[in-house]
Short mmCIF file of C-alpha atoms and ligand atoms in Angstrom, two decimals:
data_model
loop_
_atom_site.label_atom_id
_atom_site.label_comp_id
_atom_site.label_asym_id
_atom_site.label_seq_id
_atom_site.Cartn_x
_atom_site.Cartn_y
_atom_site.Cartn_z
CA MET E 1 81.92 105.04 177.79
CA ASP E 2 83.54 101.35 176.22
CA GLU E 3 80.44 100.74 175.03
CA LEU E 4 79.91 104.38 173.22
CA ARG E 5 84.01 102.91 171.38
CA VAL E 6 82.56 98.92 170.92
CA PHE E 7 79.66 100.24 169.29
CA VAL E 8 81.85 102.99 167.27
CA CYS E 9 84.65 100.22 166.34
CA GLU E 10 81.60 98.05 165.29
CA ARG E 11 80.23 100.18 163.12
CA LEU E 12 83.61 101.11 161.67
CA HIS E 13 84.24 97.90 160.70
CA ALA E 14 81.06 97.16 159.12
CA ILE E 15 80.81 99.84 156.56
CA THR E 16 84.97 99.31 156.30
CA THR E 17 83.57 95.75 154.93
CA GLN E 18 81.02 97.14 152.37
CA ILE E 19 83.38 100.03 151.14
CA LEU E 20 86.30 97.24 149.79
CA GLY E 21 83.65 95.37 148.84
CA ALA E 22 81.64 96.95 146.73
CA ILE E 23 85.76 98.62 145.61
CA GLU E 24 86.26 94.89 144.93
CA LYS E 25 82.93 94.52 142.92
CA THR E 26 84.68 97.80 140.75
CA ILE E 27 87.13 96.29 139.56
CA SER E 28 86.91 92.75 139.65
CA ASN E 29 83.77 94.31 136.80
CA TYR E 30 86.84 96.47 135.48
CA GLU E 31 88.73 93.30 134.81
CA GLU E 32 86.64 91.65 132.79
CA GLU E 33 85.45 94.24 130.67
CA THR E 34 89.22 94.43 130.08
CA SER E 35 90.16 91.30 129.31
CA ARG E 36 86.62 91.01 126.98
CA LEU E 37 87.66 94.62 125.61
CA LYS E 38 91.68 92.95 124.84
CA GLU E 39 90.35 89.93 123.18
CA GLU E 40 87.89 91.69 120.88
CA ASN E 41 90.63 94.20 120.10
CA ASP E 42 92.62 91.08 119.54
CA ARG E 43 90.48 89.67 117.08
CA GLN E 44 89.97 92.31 114.73
CA ARG E 45 93.38 93.31 114.42
CA ALA E 46 94.02 89.44 113.27
CA LEU E 47 91.36 90.77 110.63
CA LEU E 48 92.28 93.96 109.63
CA ASP E 49 95.53 92.23 109.11
CA ASN E 50 93.91 89.65 107.24
CA VAL E 51 92.38 92.65 104.61
CA LEU E 52 95.81 94.24 105.14
CA LYS E 53 97.67 91.35 103.36
CA THR E 54 95.19 91.28 100.26
CA LYS E 55 94.64 94.71 100.28
CA ILE E 56 98.22 96.91 101.09
CA PRO E 57 99.91 97.10 97.50
CA ARG E 58 96.72 98.82 95.55
CA ILE E 59 96.48 101.19 98.89
CA LYS E 60 100.16 102.12 98.81
CA GLU E 61 99.35 102.33 94.84
CA ASP E 62 97.09 105.12 95.65
CA ASP E 63 98.53 106.30 98.35
CA GLU E 64 101.57 107.39 96.58
CA LEU E 65 99.78 107.87 93.50
CA CYS E 66 97.98 111.21 95.62
CA HIS E 67 101.31 112.31 97.49
CA ARG E 68 102.49 112.34 93.90
CA ARG E 69 99.90 114.05 92.14
CA TYR E 70 99.55 116.38 95.07
CA LEU E 71 103.36 117.04 95.34
CA ASP E 72 103.44 117.66 90.65
CA MET E 73 100.59 120.19 92.38
CA SER E 74 102.55 122.77 94.73
CA GLU E 75 105.71 121.73 92.27
CA TRP E 76 104.27 123.09 88.96
CA GLU E 77 101.99 125.89 91.07
CA LYS E 78 105.41 127.14 93.24
CA HIS E 79 107.73 127.04 89.57
CA GLY E 80 104.71 127.48 86.83
CA SER E 81 103.59 130.69 88.73
CA ASP E 82 106.28 133.21 89.02
CA HIS E 83 108.33 132.05 85.69
CA GLY E 84 105.58 131.05 83.61
CA THR E 85 106.93 128.15 80.70
CA LYS E 86 110.31 128.47 81.53
CA ASN E 87 110.10 125.94 84.41
CA THR E 88 108.47 123.73 83.11
CA SER E 89 111.42 121.23 82.35
CA ALA E 90 112.00 121.16 86.19
CA VAL E 91 108.47 119.34 86.53
CA TYR E 92 109.62 116.95 83.26
CA ALA E 93 112.76 116.23 85.18
CA ASN E 94 111.15 115.91 88.81
CA PRO E 95 112.48 111.93 88.78
CA HIS E 96 108.26 111.07 90.05
CA VAL E 97 106.87 112.72 86.73
CA SER E 98 109.95 111.06 84.48
CA ASP E 99 108.63 107.71 83.47
CA SER E 100 111.97 106.97 81.06
CA SER E 101 113.60 105.04 83.49
CA PRO E 102 113.13 102.60 85.90
CA ALA E 103 113.14 102.75 89.04
CA CYS E 104 116.95 101.76 90.73
CA GLY E 105 116.72 100.58 94.36
CA ALA E 106 114.11 98.28 94.20
CA ARG E 107 115.02 96.64 96.98
CA ASP E 108 114.77 99.74 99.20
CA ALA E 109 111.57 100.42 97.29
CA PRO E 110 108.41 99.07 97.84
CA ASN E 111 106.83 100.75 96.10
CA HIS E 112 109.20 100.65 92.55
CA SER E 113 106.78 98.58 90.98
CA ILE E 114 104.26 101.57 90.35
CA ASP E 115 107.19 104.06 88.79
CA LEU E 116 108.14 100.54 87.13
CA GLN E 117 107.52 100.78 83.47
CA HIS E 118 106.15 97.44 82.55
CA VAL E 119 103.85 97.14 78.84
CA PHE E 120 105.79 98.21 76.18
CA THR E 121 105.02 98.32 72.03
CA SER E 122 109.04 96.64 71.33
CA ARG E 123 111.90 94.71 72.76
CA THR E 124 114.04 97.68 71.56
CA ASP E 125 111.89 99.78 74.40
CA PHE E 126 111.83 96.88 76.96
CA LEU E 127 115.79 96.35 77.07
CA THR E 128 116.99 100.05 76.11
CA PHE E 129 113.93 100.69 79.33
CA ALA E 130 115.64 98.01 81.00
CA LYS E 131 119.21 98.24 80.98
CA SER E 132 119.07 101.89 81.52
CA CYS E 133 118.36 101.15 85.13
CA ASP E 134 121.38 103.08 87.44
CA CYS E 135 122.65 99.85 89.68
CA ARG E 136 122.48 97.62 86.51
CA ASP E 137 120.31 95.17 87.68
CA CYS E 138 117.08 93.89 86.53
CA PRO E 139 114.45 95.84 87.66
CA TYR E 140 112.24 93.37 87.19
CA CYS E 141 114.13 91.10 89.83
CA LEU E 142 113.88 91.41 93.67
CA ASN E 143 116.92 89.34 93.68
CA ARG E 144 120.07 90.93 92.43
CA THR E 145 120.22 89.87 88.92
CA GLN E 146 122.29 92.07 86.24
CA ALA E 147 120.33 93.74 83.49
CA THR E 148 121.89 91.30 80.84
CA GLU E 149 119.96 90.41 77.51
CA THR E 150 120.51 86.95 77.78
CA HIS E 151 118.66 87.70 81.22
CA LEU E 152 115.34 90.32 80.52
CA ILE E 153 115.16 88.17 76.92
CA LYS E 154 114.97 84.77 77.85
CA LYS E 155 113.00 85.60 81.61
CA HIS E 156 111.19 88.53 80.76
CA PHE E 157 109.91 89.30 77.05
CA LEU E 158 110.07 85.91 75.85
CA CYS E 159 107.81 84.62 79.00
CA ALA E 160 105.64 87.66 78.09
CA VAL E 161 102.55 88.40 77.62
CA ARG E 162 101.15 89.83 74.29
CA PHE E 163 97.76 91.31 73.54
CA ALA E 164 96.14 93.96 70.76
CA GLU E 165 95.27 97.28 72.17
CA ASP E 166 93.50 99.31 69.63
CA GLY E 167 95.77 97.08 66.26
CA THR E 168 99.43 98.24 68.14
CA GLU E 169 100.24 95.71 69.16
CA LYS E 170 102.42 95.52 73.15
CA PHE E 171 103.33 93.14 76.50
CA VAL E 172 103.19 93.63 79.62
CA VAL E 173 106.29 91.32 80.84
CA PRO E 174 106.04 89.54 84.19
CA CYS E 175 108.70 90.50 88.01
CA THR E 176 109.58 89.25 90.52
CA CYS E 177 109.16 92.40 92.09
CA LYS E 178 108.15 92.71 96.99
CA ASP E 179 104.55 93.40 95.16
CA ARG E 180 103.75 89.73 95.39
CA ILE E 181 105.75 87.32 98.17
CA GLN E 182 107.77 84.01 97.55
CA ASN E 183 109.17 85.04 94.52
CA ARG E 184 107.03 83.98 91.84
CA SER E 185 106.64 85.81 89.01
CA HIS E 186 103.32 87.91 87.97
CA TRP E 187 102.28 90.19 84.93
CA HIS E 188 101.02 93.56 86.27
CA CYS E 189 97.48 94.65 84.68
CA PRO E 190 98.88 98.00 83.10
CA THR E 191 94.89 99.52 82.76
CA CYS E 192 94.17 98.72 86.21
CA ARG E 193 97.32 97.36 88.12
CA LYS E 194 95.87 94.52 89.64
CA ILE E 195 98.56 91.71 90.17
CA ILE E 196 97.87 88.58 88.69
CA PHE E 197 100.09 85.45 89.03
CA ARG E 198 99.91 82.51 86.17
CA LYS E 199 100.15 83.63 82.69
CA CYS E 200 96.79 82.40 81.94
CA ASN E 201 95.42 84.47 84.35
CA PHE E 202 96.51 87.13 83.10
CA GLU E 203 95.40 85.93 79.36
CA VAL E 204 92.06 85.89 80.96
CA HIS E 205 91.58 88.95 82.54
CA LEU E 206 93.29 91.44 79.62
CA SER E 207 90.55 89.39 77.56
CA LYS E 208 88.05 89.49 79.74
CA GLN E 209 88.25 92.96 82.38
CA HIS E 210 89.98 94.77 79.00
CA LYS E 211 88.45 92.96 75.27
CA TYR E 212 91.61 93.55 74.53
CA THR E 213 92.75 90.31 71.59
CA ILE E 214 95.62 88.14 73.23
CA LEU E 215 98.23 87.33 70.96
CA GLN E 216 99.92 83.94 71.36
CA GLU E 217 103.36 85.20 68.91
CA SER E 218 105.36 88.04 68.66
CA GLN E 219 106.91 88.58 65.31
CA ASP E 220 110.33 90.12 66.32
CA THR E 221 111.21 87.71 69.39
CA GLU E 222 114.34 87.12 66.95
ZN1 LIG S 301 114.88 90.57 86.17
ZN1 LIG S 302 106.10 92.66 90.60
ZN1 LIG S 303 92.92 95.42 84.38
#
């Protein structure tokens, strides 16, 4: 009987050791796999961060536009269908649709630049637009700056890039909005929405990409 007990004990011990060994091996395989996946994950996240950093303003704009179009459409369907043309004005009164005033609270809205008009045909249009912001701050400056005529003219109008499109003289004012870090002034292309840093690069962009004629001086700088 003792012999049998010893035999059983030995067999059990051997089997237990074998099973535990197998479990340990499996776990260490999993651990290796996990750490490999984690590294891969980190690498891809860094890659994605990089891509997003360069692409995000554009993506946000597109998103916002789609979303807005969707809202406009549903708004239209909601009101337009039951009251005929009566509610057309309500749809246009929607602040998202209206282009008549700059986006206020620019500092809270990272997407303000899409709502913000950057291209004008006259100095008066520009001043009227820039001053119409309810908060009375310059809509083109990230730092709170009063939208005084002196500021608007000196910082934006005089630095504007002037060009002719189909014979119409237009100009794009520079801004330092949230779209780009470091408070660097930049120009928003009114045609393709690209954001360009240097004035000369923006001029090249307008003439090469969009075939506009760059004008050096404006007639109404006075
Ligand atoms: Zn400003
Ligand atoms: Zn901007
Ligand atoms: Zn462009």
